[in-house]
Amino acid sequence: MKHQVTLIPGDGIGPEVAGAARACIDATGVSIEWTLHDAGEGAIPKYGSPLPDSLLESIRKNKVALKGPITTPIGKGIRSVNVALRHALDLYACVRPVKLYPGVPARYENVDLVIVRENSEDLYAGIEYDDGTPEVKELIAWVKAHGGKTIRPDAAISLKPISTTASERVIRYAFEYAVKHGRKKVTAVHKANIMKFTDGLFLEVARRVAAQYEGKVEFEDRLVDNMCMQLVQKPETFDVLVLPNLYGDILSDLCAGLIGGLGLAPGANIGDEVALFEPVHGSAPKYAGQNKVNPVATILSGVLMLEHLGEAKAAQRLEKAVADVLKEGKSVTYDLKPRNDPSSVGTKQMADAIIAKLKG
Ligand code: NAP
C-alpha cells in the first residue's frame, strides 16, 4: 500500500535534516508518496502567509506529515508557525521518546523515558498583551479591582490558561501510551504549590485519571523545579512524564541533554485525526546549508512515523540501522565526536551510513 505523507522541509537546517530523513525512510522500501510544502517566513512571498491554507489542506487529506524545524523570530515578527500548526490541526499530545543509544557520548548509562507534553494551552497559548496598550491598562485595572493585586503600569502580560478538557485528554493519552507500550509509571509534573488554580487543576485531573489506572500503571507527581534536579541526578528512575506545555518544552531540551543532545531527540504531535512528526530541535540557523548537523533526531521522528503508519518492521529496521551507526561511532556528526575532531562526517554522509546499514 502506498502511503501519502506531507513533507515540510522547514528552514535553517530543516531542508538538510528532512532530506536525510526522507532518503532513509525511502530506503526502508516502504512506499510513500511525498507531497512537499513550504511554511514559515520563506512561504510568505509565494503564498502570502507563513502557514498557507494549501499546506493545512494537504496535511488534513494525508493525515500524516513529517516536518523539519521552522524559525520563529525572537521578540518581534511572525508568531510561531510550529505552534500555529499544532493549534490548527488540534495536535493535542506531543510525544518525545528520550532514549540513550549505546556508543553515544553521554554522562549516563541508562535513560529510557518518554515525555508527553500538553500541546495547546498554558503560557504557550500566545495570549499576550503588550505594555502600554489600552488592553493591558484595562487588564491591570481589572486585576486590581478583582482581588487587589497590583501589577506595575509598565508591564506586559501573558495569560496561562489550563483547562480540565485539555489536561484530561493529554493525561489520559499518557496513561494509554504507558499501557500500550508496557511502561510502568506516569509522573505528572507541575508547580501546584504556587499556581494553585492552573497547575493545581492539572494535578487534580492527573490524580483523577490515575485512579482509573490503579493496579495497571503507577502514578506519582513532582514539582517542576525538583523534577529538573531528579532528572539530572537519576534519570533512570523515570518512565513516562506528563506536563503542561511550557514545562514540557523546557524539560524536552533538558532530557535531550541526557542522551547526547538535540541532534538525537525525536518527536510526534498527535491528534485524533492527524499526526505530525518532527525533531525536538529548532532550525539552528548558524549551521544552515553547511551539511554539518546530526540528522538522527529527524530520522528517528521518521521511525515514529513508520510505526504510526503501521509499518512496524520497517520502523524497527530503520531504528536498528541508526543504533548500529551510533554504536560504531565512526560515521557520525560533530556533536557525537570530541570537540574539533576532524573525523566527524556531514549530515548527508551520516544518513548514507544509515542507509548502507539498512541495505547491508
Ligand atoms: P536549536 O535550533 O534547537 O539549536 C540549539 C543548539 O542545539 C544548536 O546550536 C546546536 O548546539 C544544537 N542542535 C540543534 N539541532 C541539532 C542537530 N540536528 N545536530 C546537532 N546539534 C543540534 O535552538 P535555537 O537556536 O534556540 O532556535 C533556533 C530557531 O529554531 C528559533 O527560531 C526557534 O524558535 C526555532 N525552533 C523551532 C522548533 C520547531 O520547528 N519545532 C523547535 C525549537 C526551536 P551547538 O551550538 O552546541 O552545536
mmCIF file of C-alpha atoms and ligand atoms in Angstrom:
data_model
loop_
_atom_site.group_PDB
_atom_site.id
_atom_site.type_symbol
_atom_site.label_atom_id
_atom_site.label_comp_id
_atom_site.label_asym_id
_atom_site.label_seq_id
_atom_site.Cartn_x
_atom_site.Cartn_y
_atom_site.Cartn_z
ATOM 1 C CA MET A 1 0.000 0.000 0.000
ATOM 2 C CA LYS A 2 1.261 3.459 -0.911
ATOM 3 C CA HIS A 3 1.160 5.965 1.990
ATOM 4 C CA GLN A 4 0.525 9.663 1.372
ATOM 5 C CA VAL A 5 2.666 11.939 3.545
ATOM 6 C CA THR A 6 3.049 15.724 3.560
ATOM 7 C CA LEU A 7 6.712 16.749 3.850
ATOM 8 C CA ILE A 8 7.555 20.213 5.203
ATOM 9 C CA PRO A 9 11.325 20.749 4.877
ATOM 10 C CA GLY A 10 11.214 23.916 7.038
ATOM 11 C CA ASP A 11 14.098 26.407 7.065
ATOM 12 C CA GLY A 12 17.593 26.810 8.552
ATOM 13 C CA ILE A 13 18.934 23.244 8.885
ATOM 14 C CA GLY A 14 15.403 21.920 8.169
ATOM 15 C CA PRO A 15 15.830 21.037 4.484
ATOM 16 C CA GLU A 16 19.072 19.127 5.212
ATOM 17 C CA VAL A 17 17.709 17.001 8.082
ATOM 18 C CA ALA A 18 14.314 16.490 6.402
ATOM 19 C CA GLY A 19 16.047 15.433 3.164
ATOM 20 C CA ALA A 20 18.251 12.981 5.069
ATOM 21 C CA ALA A 21 15.216 11.524 6.880
ATOM 22 C CA ARG A 22 13.260 11.165 3.643
ATOM 23 C CA ALA A 23 16.168 9.309 1.999
ATOM 24 C CA CYS A 24 16.416 6.901 4.980
ATOM 25 C CA ILE A 25 12.648 6.297 5.095
ATOM 26 C CA ASP A 26 12.544 5.648 1.333
ATOM 27 C CA ALA A 27 15.488 3.234 1.722
ATOM 28 C CA THR A 28 13.356 1.010 4.012
ATOM 29 C CA GLY A 29 11.332 0.151 0.878
ATOM 30 C CA VAL A 30 8.053 1.436 2.348
ATOM 31 C CA SER A 31 6.128 3.054 -0.488
ATOM 32 C CA ILE A 32 5.411 6.714 0.262
ATOM 33 C CA GLU A 33 4.120 9.460 -1.988
ATOM 34 C CA TRP A 34 5.524 12.681 -0.523
ATOM 35 C CA THR A 35 3.710 15.988 -1.028
ATOM 36 C CA LEU A 36 6.199 18.824 -0.493
ATOM 37 C CA HIS A 37 5.078 22.093 1.139
ATOM 38 C CA ASP A 38 6.734 25.335 2.256
ATOM 39 C CA ALA A 39 5.955 27.024 5.579
ATOM 40 C CA GLY A 40 7.453 29.850 7.632
ATOM 41 C CA GLU A 41 8.745 33.235 6.524
ATOM 42 C CA GLY A 42 10.007 31.750 3.256
ATOM 43 C CA ALA A 43 6.442 30.844 2.268
ATOM 44 C CA ILE A 44 5.133 34.440 2.566
ATOM 45 C CA PRO A 45 6.250 35.761 -0.883
ATOM 46 C CA LYS A 46 4.621 32.800 -2.680
ATOM 47 C CA TYR A 47 1.504 32.184 -0.572
ATOM 48 C CA GLY A 48 1.018 35.480 1.312
ATOM 49 C CA SER A 49 1.124 33.554 4.613
ATOM 50 C CA PRO A 50 3.704 31.650 6.701
ATOM 51 C CA LEU A 51 1.090 28.913 7.158
ATOM 52 C CA PRO A 52 -0.670 28.536 3.778
ATOM 53 C CA ASP A 53 -4.180 27.019 3.631
ATOM 54 C CA SER A 54 -2.940 24.599 0.952
ATOM 55 C CA LEU A 55 -0.470 23.154 3.495
ATOM 56 C CA LEU A 56 -3.181 22.598 6.103
ATOM 57 C CA GLU A 57 -5.421 21.033 3.427
ATOM 58 C CA SER A 58 -2.616 18.680 2.373
ATOM 59 C CA ILE A 59 -1.991 17.516 5.957
ATOM 60 C CA ARG A 60 -5.725 17.094 6.647
ATOM 61 C CA LYS A 61 -6.032 14.999 3.488
ATOM 62 C CA ASN A 62 -2.922 12.853 4.053
ATOM 63 C CA LYS A 63 -3.403 12.708 7.857
ATOM 64 C CA VAL A 64 0.357 12.309 8.331
ATOM 65 C CA ALA A 65 3.195 14.829 7.986
ATOM 66 C CA LEU A 66 6.955 14.908 8.523
ATOM 67 C CA LYS A 67 8.393 18.323 9.292
ATOM 68 C CA GLY A 68 11.783 19.997 9.565
ATOM 69 C CA PRO A 69 12.162 22.874 12.057
ATOM 70 C CA ILE A 70 10.897 26.380 11.262
ATOM 71 C CA THR A 71 12.447 29.605 12.598
ATOM 72 C CA THR A 72 10.413 31.867 14.900
ATOM 73 C CA PRO A 73 11.855 35.394 15.139
ATOM 74 C CA ILE A 74 12.611 36.388 18.754
ATOM 75 C CA GLY A 75 10.618 39.273 20.281
ATOM 76 C CA LYS A 76 9.076 40.530 17.027
ATOM 77 C CA GLY A 77 7.866 39.309 13.627
ATOM 78 C CA ILE A 78 5.607 36.342 12.898
ATOM 79 C CA ARG A 79 4.289 34.157 15.719
ATOM 80 C CA SER A 80 5.395 30.539 15.762
ATOM 81 C CA VAL A 81 4.259 28.549 12.734
ATOM 82 C CA ASN A 82 5.072 25.408 14.720
ATOM 83 C CA VAL A 83 2.626 26.346 17.480
ATOM 84 C CA ALA A 84 0.022 27.514 14.921
ATOM 85 C CA LEU A 85 0.202 24.150 13.103
ATOM 86 C CA ARG A 86 -0.416 22.264 16.368
ATOM 87 C CA HIS A 87 -3.422 24.505 17.095
ATOM 88 C CA ALA A 88 -4.891 24.399 13.580
ATOM 89 C CA LEU A 89 -4.708 20.586 13.422
ATOM 90 C CA ASP A 90 -5.671 20.002 17.080
ATOM 91 C CA LEU A 91 -2.465 18.064 17.748
ATOM 92 C CA TYR A 92 -3.006 17.925 21.492
ATOM 93 C CA ALA A 93 -0.283 15.499 22.636
ATOM 94 C CA CYS A 94 3.408 15.989 21.948
ATOM 95 C CA VAL A 95 5.240 12.690 22.452
ATOM 96 C CA ARG A 96 9.029 12.732 22.782
ATOM 97 C CA PRO A 97 10.888 9.482 23.495
ATOM 98 C CA VAL A 98 14.190 10.109 25.304
ATOM 99 C CA LYS A 99 16.424 7.069 24.802
ATOM 100 C CA LEU A 100 20.160 6.702 25.235
ATOM 101 C CA TYR A 101 21.708 4.553 22.485
ATOM 102 C CA PRO A 102 24.932 2.583 23.115
ATOM 103 C CA GLY A 103 28.004 4.353 21.742
ATOM 104 C CA VAL A 104 26.627 7.872 22.240
ATOM 105 C CA PRO A 105 28.889 10.035 24.422
ATOM 106 C CA ALA A 106 26.738 10.937 27.448
ATOM 107 C CA ARG A 107 27.050 11.247 31.216
ATOM 108 C CA TYR A 108 24.592 8.411 31.902
ATOM 109 C CA GLU A 109 24.301 4.699 31.224
ATOM 110 C CA ASN A 110 20.601 4.077 31.232
ATOM 111 C CA VAL A 111 17.995 6.605 30.099
ATOM 112 C CA ASP A 112 14.737 5.474 28.521
ATOM 113 C CA LEU A 113 11.789 7.715 29.268
ATOM 114 C CA VAL A 114 9.005 9.405 27.308
ATOM 115 C CA ILE A 115 7.807 12.989 27.595
ATOM 116 C CA VAL A 116 4.115 13.629 26.917
ATOM 117 C CA ARG A 117 3.646 17.394 26.654
ATOM 118 C CA GLU A 118 0.294 19.175 26.506
ATOM 119 C CA ASN A 119 0.332 20.989 23.182
ATOM 120 C CA SER A 120 -2.469 23.554 23.073
ATOM 121 C CA GLU A 121 -2.581 25.891 26.078
ATOM 122 C CA ASP A 122 -0.592 27.249 29.063
ATOM 123 C CA LEU A 123 1.686 30.320 28.609
ATOM 124 C CA TYR A 124 2.370 28.845 25.156
ATOM 125 C CA ALA A 125 -1.175 29.728 24.004
ATOM 126 C CA GLY A 126 0.168 33.067 22.776
ATOM 127 C CA ILE A 127 -2.428 35.191 24.632
ATOM 128 C CA GLU A 128 -0.341 38.282 25.343
ATOM 129 C CA TYR A 129 -0.915 41.988 25.886
ATOM 130 C CA ASP A 130 1.904 44.414 25.129
ATOM 131 C CA ASP A 131 2.993 47.067 27.620
ATOM 132 C CA GLY A 132 1.329 50.469 27.307
ATOM 133 C CA THR A 133 -1.650 49.238 25.211
ATOM 134 C CA PRO A 134 -5.234 50.124 26.205
ATOM 135 C CA GLU A 135 -5.916 46.366 26.659
ATOM 136 C CA VAL A 136 -3.120 45.914 29.179
ATOM 137 C CA LYS A 137 -4.187 49.048 31.097
ATOM 138 C CA GLU A 138 -7.736 47.677 31.259
ATOM 139 C CA LEU A 139 -6.462 44.286 32.406
ATOM 140 C CA ILE A 140 -4.285 45.836 35.114
ATOM 141 C CA ALA A 141 -7.261 47.825 36.400
ATOM 142 C CA TRP A 142 -9.496 44.729 36.283
ATOM 143 C CA VAL A 143 -6.990 42.643 38.243
ATOM 144 C CA LYS A 144 -6.700 45.359 40.908
ATOM 145 C CA ALA A 145 -10.489 45.549 41.195
ATOM 146 C CA HIS A 146 -10.836 41.728 41.471
ATOM 147 C CA GLY A 147 -8.513 40.677 44.233
ATOM 148 C CA GLY A 148 -6.405 43.724 44.891
ATOM 149 C CA LYS A 149 -3.108 42.558 43.351
ATOM 150 C CA THR A 150 -1.065 45.397 41.877
ATOM 151 C CA ILE A 151 0.682 44.974 38.521
ATOM 152 C CA ARG A 152 3.225 47.635 37.543
ATOM 153 C CA PRO A 153 1.808 50.034 34.894
ATOM 154 C CA ASP A 154 4.727 49.341 32.523
ATOM 155 C CA ALA A 155 4.136 45.565 32.480
ATOM 156 C CA ALA A 156 3.344 43.326 29.519
ATOM 157 C CA ILE A 157 1.061 40.383 30.386
ATOM 158 C CA SER A 158 0.783 36.781 29.174
ATOM 159 C CA LEU A 159 -2.135 34.573 30.187
ATOM 160 C CA LYS A 160 -1.800 30.960 31.304
ATOM 161 C CA PRO A 161 -4.992 29.043 30.539
ATOM 162 C CA ILE A 162 -5.087 25.427 31.771
ATOM 163 C CA SER A 163 -8.393 23.639 31.217
ATOM 164 C CA THR A 164 -9.867 20.388 32.502
ATOM 165 C CA THR A 165 -10.627 19.361 28.891
ATOM 166 C CA ALA A 166 -7.079 19.763 27.547
ATOM 167 C CA SER A 167 -5.443 18.403 30.712
ATOM 168 C CA GLU A 168 -7.665 15.349 30.818
ATOM 169 C CA ARG A 169 -7.141 14.319 27.209
ATOM 170 C CA VAL A 170 -3.335 14.631 27.351
ATOM 171 C CA ILE A 171 -3.081 12.890 30.741
ATOM 172 C CA ARG A 172 -5.349 10.093 29.525
ATOM 173 C CA TYR A 173 -3.171 9.864 26.404
ATOM 174 C CA ALA A 174 -0.084 9.461 28.641
ATOM 175 C CA PHE A 175 -1.695 6.614 30.608
ATOM 176 C CA GLU A 176 -2.944 4.897 27.443
ATOM 177 C CA TYR A 177 0.553 5.273 25.961
ATOM 178 C CA ALA A 178 2.005 3.650 29.102
ATOM 179 C CA VAL A 179 -0.415 0.709 28.862
ATOM 180 C CA LYS A 180 0.180 0.233 25.112
ATOM 181 C CA HIS A 181 3.971 0.389 25.387
ATOM 182 C CA GLY A 182 4.353 -1.666 28.583
ATOM 183 C CA ARG A 183 5.538 1.334 30.613
ATOM 184 C CA LYS A 184 5.144 1.070 34.381
ATOM 185 C CA LYS A 185 4.827 4.603 35.747
ATOM 186 C CA VAL A 186 3.448 8.053 34.867
ATOM 187 C CA THR A 187 4.871 11.140 36.630
ATOM 188 C CA ALA A 188 2.817 14.362 36.449
ATOM 189 C CA VAL A 189 4.988 17.495 36.591
ATOM 190 C CA HIS A 190 3.598 20.806 37.881
ATOM 191 C CA LYS A 191 4.069 23.813 40.175
ATOM 192 C CA ALA A 192 0.768 23.461 42.011
ATOM 193 C CA ASN A 193 2.186 24.801 45.286
ATOM 194 C CA ILE A 194 2.462 28.268 43.705
ATOM 195 C CA MET A 195 -0.006 28.177 40.784
ATOM 196 C CA LYS A 196 -2.789 26.666 42.826
ATOM 197 C CA PHE A 197 -5.571 27.093 40.277
ATOM 198 C CA THR A 198 -3.865 26.369 36.925
ATOM 199 C CA ASP A 199 -1.233 23.774 37.845
ATOM 200 C CA GLY A 200 -3.491 22.760 40.730
ATOM 201 C CA LEU A 201 -6.171 21.859 38.186
ATOM 202 C CA PHE A 202 -3.646 19.899 36.093
ATOM 203 C CA LEU A 203 -2.603 17.901 39.177
ATOM 204 C CA GLU A 204 -6.162 17.293 40.321
ATOM 205 C CA VAL A 205 -7.108 15.955 36.863
ATOM 206 C CA ALA A 206 -3.955 13.795 36.833
ATOM 207 C CA ARG A 207 -4.911 12.255 40.193
ATOM 208 C CA ARG A 208 -8.452 11.591 38.956
ATOM 209 C CA VAL A 209 -7.297 9.942 35.708
ATOM 210 C CA ALA A 210 -4.570 7.985 37.550
ATOM 211 C CA ALA A 211 -7.196 6.447 39.842
ATOM 212 C CA GLN A 212 -8.759 4.810 36.774
ATOM 213 C CA TYR A 213 -5.450 3.046 36.004
ATOM 214 C CA GLU A 214 -4.737 1.873 39.557
ATOM 215 C CA GLY A 215 -3.114 -1.548 39.537
ATOM 216 C CA LYS A 216 -2.100 -1.125 35.883
ATOM 217 C CA VAL A 217 0.129 1.970 35.853
ATOM 218 C CA GLU A 218 1.849 3.518 38.873
ATOM 219 C CA PHE A 219 1.379 7.269 39.407
ATOM 220 C CA GLU A 220 3.408 9.965 41.150
ATOM 221 C CA ASP A 221 3.767 13.746 40.855
ATOM 222 C CA ARG A 222 6.717 16.130 41.158
ATOM 223 C CA LEU A 223 7.185 19.895 41.404
ATOM 224 C CA VAL A 224 8.889 21.033 38.201
ATOM 225 C CA ASP A 225 11.955 22.534 39.941
ATOM 226 C CA ASN A 226 12.578 19.343 41.902
ATOM 227 C CA MET A 227 11.940 17.361 38.714
ATOM 228 C CA CYS A 228 14.837 19.128 36.970
ATOM 229 C CA MET A 229 17.232 18.018 39.700
ATOM 230 C CA GLN A 230 15.835 14.468 39.817
ATOM 231 C CA LEU A 231 16.225 14.121 36.045
ATOM 232 C CA VAL A 232 19.844 15.254 36.155
ATOM 233 C CA GLN A 233 20.690 13.027 39.152
ATOM 234 C CA LYS A 234 18.743 9.825 38.438
ATOM 235 C CA PRO A 235 17.016 9.851 35.052
ATOM 236 C CA GLU A 236 16.797 6.043 35.089
ATOM 237 C CA THR A 237 14.043 6.240 37.731
ATOM 238 C CA PHE A 238 11.526 7.851 35.350
ATOM 239 C CA ASP A 239 9.306 6.254 32.742
ATOM 240 C CA VAL A 240 6.511 8.456 31.273
ATOM 241 C CA LEU A 241 6.326 12.156 32.195
ATOM 242 C CA VAL A 242 3.188 14.211 31.530
ATOM 243 C CA LEU A 243 3.500 18.004 31.663
ATOM 244 C CA PRO A 244 1.747 21.254 30.820
ATOM 245 C CA ASN A 245 3.016 22.907 27.637
ATOM 246 C CA LEU A 246 5.819 25.223 28.837
ATOM 247 C CA TYR A 247 7.404 22.794 31.334
ATOM 248 C CA GLY A 248 7.203 20.153 28.595
ATOM 249 C CA ASP A 249 9.068 22.438 26.200
ATOM 250 C CA ILE A 250 11.864 23.183 28.664
ATOM 251 C CA LEU A 251 12.248 19.662 30.046
ATOM 252 C CA SER A 252 12.367 18.276 26.494
ATOM 253 C CA ASP A 253 15.652 20.095 25.867
ATOM 254 C CA LEU A 254 16.954 19.140 29.328
ATOM 255 C CA CYS A 255 16.174 15.485 28.578
ATOM 256 C CA ALA A 256 17.812 15.747 25.134
ATOM 257 C CA GLY A 257 20.952 16.754 27.041
ATOM 258 C CA LEU A 258 20.808 13.449 28.958
ATOM 259 C CA ILE A 259 21.037 11.337 25.796
ATOM 260 C CA GLY A 260 23.689 13.110 23.738
ATOM 261 C CA GLY A 261 21.958 16.317 22.685
ATOM 262 C CA LEU A 262 19.234 17.759 20.482
ATOM 263 C CA GLY A 263 20.626 16.003 17.424
ATOM 264 C CA LEU A 264 19.205 12.735 18.797
ATOM 265 C CA ALA A 265 15.771 13.738 20.157
ATOM 266 C CA PRO A 266 12.709 12.865 18.013
ATOM 267 C CA GLY A 267 9.078 13.862 18.468
ATOM 268 C CA ALA A 268 5.477 13.365 17.379
ATOM 269 C CA ASN A 269 2.495 15.715 17.609
ATOM 270 C CA ILE A 270 -0.636 13.598 17.876
ATOM 271 C CA GLY A 271 -4.312 14.464 17.380
ATOM 272 C CA ASP A 272 -7.403 12.317 16.883
ATOM 273 C CA GLU A 273 -7.314 12.836 13.090
ATOM 274 C CA VAL A 274 -3.767 13.835 12.189
ATOM 275 C CA ALA A 275 -0.175 13.150 13.309
ATOM 276 C CA LEU A 276 2.830 15.366 12.576
ATOM 277 C CA PHE A 277 6.365 14.130 13.221
ATOM 278 C CA GLU A 278 9.311 16.473 13.845
ATOM 279 C CA PRO A 279 12.578 16.633 15.795
ATOM 280 C CA VAL A 280 12.659 18.425 19.159
ATOM 281 C CA HIS A 281 15.375 20.770 17.920
ATOM 282 C CA GLY A 282 14.950 24.073 16.109
ATOM 283 C CA SER A 283 16.328 25.456 12.859
ATOM 284 C CA ALA A 284 19.861 26.190 14.242
ATOM 285 C CA PRO A 285 20.354 28.977 11.640
ATOM 286 C CA LYS A 286 24.102 29.248 12.310
ATOM 287 C CA TYR A 287 24.568 25.778 10.767
ATOM 288 C CA ALA A 288 22.169 26.231 7.813
ATOM 289 C CA GLY A 289 23.484 24.927 4.494
ATOM 290 C CA GLN A 290 26.733 23.570 5.973
ATOM 291 C CA ASN A 291 25.962 19.809 5.792
ATOM 292 C CA LYS A 292 27.031 19.691 9.435
ATOM 293 C CA VAL A 293 24.232 18.845 11.867
ATOM 294 C CA ASN A 294 23.024 15.486 13.085
ATOM 295 C CA PRO A 295 20.092 14.097 11.047
ATOM 296 C CA VAL A 296 19.190 11.378 13.610
ATOM 297 C CA ALA A 297 16.504 13.350 15.512
ATOM 298 C CA THR A 298 14.547 13.716 12.258
ATOM 299 C CA ILE A 299 15.291 10.148 11.128
ATOM 300 C CA LEU A 300 14.013 8.799 14.485
ATOM 301 C CA SER A 301 10.934 11.026 14.046
ATOM 302 C CA GLY A 302 10.571 9.086 10.778
ATOM 303 C CA VAL A 303 10.777 5.827 12.784
ATOM 304 C CA LEU A 304 7.860 7.073 14.919
ATOM 305 C CA MET A 305 6.020 7.957 11.708
ATOM 306 C CA LEU A 306 6.559 4.473 10.207
ATOM 307 C CA GLU A 307 5.184 2.921 13.437
ATOM 308 C CA HIS A 308 2.156 5.215 13.192
ATOM 309 C CA LEU A 309 1.623 4.157 9.556
ATOM 310 C CA GLY A 310 1.527 0.509 10.665
ATOM 311 C CA GLU A 311 4.972 -0.244 9.167
ATOM 312 C CA ALA A 312 6.399 -1.703 12.384
ATOM 313 C CA LYS A 313 9.015 -3.921 10.688
ATOM 314 C CA ALA A 314 10.421 -1.064 8.607
ATOM 315 C CA ALA A 315 10.452 1.129 11.723
ATOM 316 C CA GLN A 316 12.454 -1.497 13.635
ATOM 317 C CA ARG A 317 14.915 -1.934 10.742
ATOM 318 C CA LEU A 318 15.480 1.815 10.478
ATOM 319 C CA GLU A 319 15.927 2.232 14.239
ATOM 320 C CA LYS A 320 18.428 -0.652 14.254
ATOM 321 C CA ALA A 321 20.375 0.922 11.374
ATOM 322 C CA VAL A 322 20.566 4.195 13.337
ATOM 323 C CA ALA A 323 21.597 2.319 16.514
ATOM 324 C CA ASP A 324 24.329 0.423 14.604
ATOM 325 C CA VAL A 325 25.837 3.628 13.197
ATOM 326 C CA LEU A 326 25.726 5.273 16.638
ATOM 327 C CA LYS A 327 27.319 2.218 18.272
ATOM 328 C CA GLU A 328 30.201 2.168 15.765
ATOM 329 C CA GLY A 329 30.673 5.903 16.351
ATOM 330 C CA LYS A 330 32.594 6.272 13.071
ATOM 331 C CA SER A 331 30.275 7.945 10.547
ATOM 332 C CA VAL A 332 28.744 10.418 12.982
ATOM 333 C CA THR A 333 28.398 14.195 13.043
ATOM 334 C CA TYR A 334 30.389 16.742 15.088
ATOM 335 C CA ASP A 335 28.068 16.619 18.115
ATOM 336 C CA LEU A 336 28.965 12.949 18.763
ATOM 337 C CA LYS A 337 32.739 13.400 18.490
ATOM 338 C CA PRO A 338 35.245 15.140 20.739
ATOM 339 C CA ARG A 339 35.448 18.901 20.084
ATOM 340 C CA ASN A 340 37.140 19.759 16.729
ATOM 341 C CA ASP A 341 37.633 16.076 15.877
ATOM 342 C CA PRO A 342 38.398 16.101 12.125
ATOM 343 C CA SER A 343 36.909 12.614 11.666
ATOM 344 C CA SER A 344 33.302 13.788 12.117
ATOM 345 C CA VAL A 345 31.165 13.454 8.970
ATOM 346 C CA GLY A 346 28.426 15.634 7.470
ATOM 347 C CA THR A 347 24.617 15.309 7.629
ATOM 348 C CA LYS A 348 24.405 13.548 4.262
ATOM 349 C CA GLN A 349 27.305 11.176 4.993
ATOM 350 C CA MET A 350 25.737 10.086 8.292
ATOM 351 C CA ALA A 351 22.427 9.440 6.518
ATOM 352 C CA ASP A 352 24.305 7.473 3.819
ATOM 353 C CA ALA A 353 25.947 5.320 6.528
ATOM 354 C CA ILE A 354 22.488 4.589 7.985
ATOM 355 C CA ILE A 355 21.158 3.696 4.520
ATOM 356 C CA ALA A 356 24.168 1.397 3.967
ATOM 357 C CA LYS A 357 23.315 -0.436 7.233
ATOM 358 C CA LEU A 358 19.685 -0.761 6.097
ATOM 359 C CA LYS A 359 20.730 -2.301 2.809
ATOM 360 C CA GLY A 360 23.708 -4.301 4.072
HETATM 361 P P1 NAP B 1 18.039 24.955 18.093
HETATM 362 O O1 NAP B 1 17.800 25.322 16.682
HETATM 363 O O2 NAP B 1 17.391 23.707 18.578
HETATM 364 O O3 NAP B 1 19.621 24.862 18.312
HETATM 365 C C1 NAP B 1 20.238 24.951 19.583
HETATM 366 C C2 NAP B 1 21.529 24.174 19.588
HETATM 367 O O4 NAP B 1 21.236 22.786 19.673
HETATM 368 C C3 NAP B 1 22.401 24.303 18.333
HETATM 369 O O5 NAP B 1 23.158 25.471 18.348
HETATM 370 C C4 NAP B 1 23.227 23.035 18.446
HETATM 371 O O6 NAP B 1 24.173 23.114 19.517
HETATM 372 C C5 NAP B 1 22.183 22.035 18.926
HETATM 373 N N1 NAP B 1 21.474 21.377 17.816
HETATM 374 C C6 NAP B 1 20.226 21.642 17.340
HETATM 375 N N2 NAP B 1 19.934 20.798 16.342
HETATM 376 C C7 NAP B 1 20.996 19.998 16.177
HETATM 377 C C8 NAP B 1 21.296 18.911 15.297
HETATM 378 N N3 NAP B 1 20.407 18.477 14.388
HETATM 379 N N4 NAP B 1 22.510 18.322 15.393
HETATM 380 C C9 NAP B 1 23.401 18.727 16.304
HETATM 381 N N5 NAP B 1 23.194 19.743 17.182
HETATM 382 C C10 NAP B 1 21.981 20.354 17.115
HETATM 383 O O7 NAP B 1 17.546 26.099 19.082
HETATM 384 P P2 NAP B 1 17.601 27.686 18.950
HETATM 385 O O8 NAP B 1 18.905 28.118 18.359
HETATM 386 O O9 NAP B 1 17.188 28.151 20.289
HETATM 387 O O10 NAP B 1 16.433 28.035 17.937
HETATM 388 C C11 NAP B 1 16.625 28.350 16.553
HETATM 389 C C12 NAP B 1 15.276 28.603 15.901
HETATM 390 O O11 NAP B 1 14.512 27.400 15.858
HETATM 391 C C13 NAP B 1 14.391 29.620 16.654
HETATM 392 O O12 NAP B 1 13.807 30.459 15.694
HETATM 393 C C14 NAP B 1 13.333 28.776 17.334
HETATM 394 O O13 NAP B 1 12.128 29.466 17.508
HETATM 395 C C15 NAP B 1 13.171 27.659 16.327
HETATM 396 N N6 NAP B 1 12.612 26.408 16.875
HETATM 397 C C16 NAP B 1 11.788 25.703 16.073
HETATM 398 C C17 NAP B 1 11.279 24.488 16.503
HETATM 399 C C18 NAP B 1 10.376 23.720 15.593
HETATM 400 O O14 NAP B 1 10.380 23.957 14.380
HETATM 401 N N7 NAP B 1 9.580 22.818 16.102
HETATM 402 C C19 NAP B 1 11.671 23.964 17.756
HETATM 403 C C20 NAP B 1 12.559 24.698 18.532
HETATM 404 C C21 NAP B 1 13.045 25.926 18.090
HETATM 405 P P3 NAP B 1 25.709 23.586 19.399
HETATM 406 O O15 NAP B 1 25.662 25.079 19.200
HETATM 407 O O16 NAP B 1 26.278 23.167 20.718
HETATM 408 O O17 NAP B 1 26.336 22.874 18.226
#
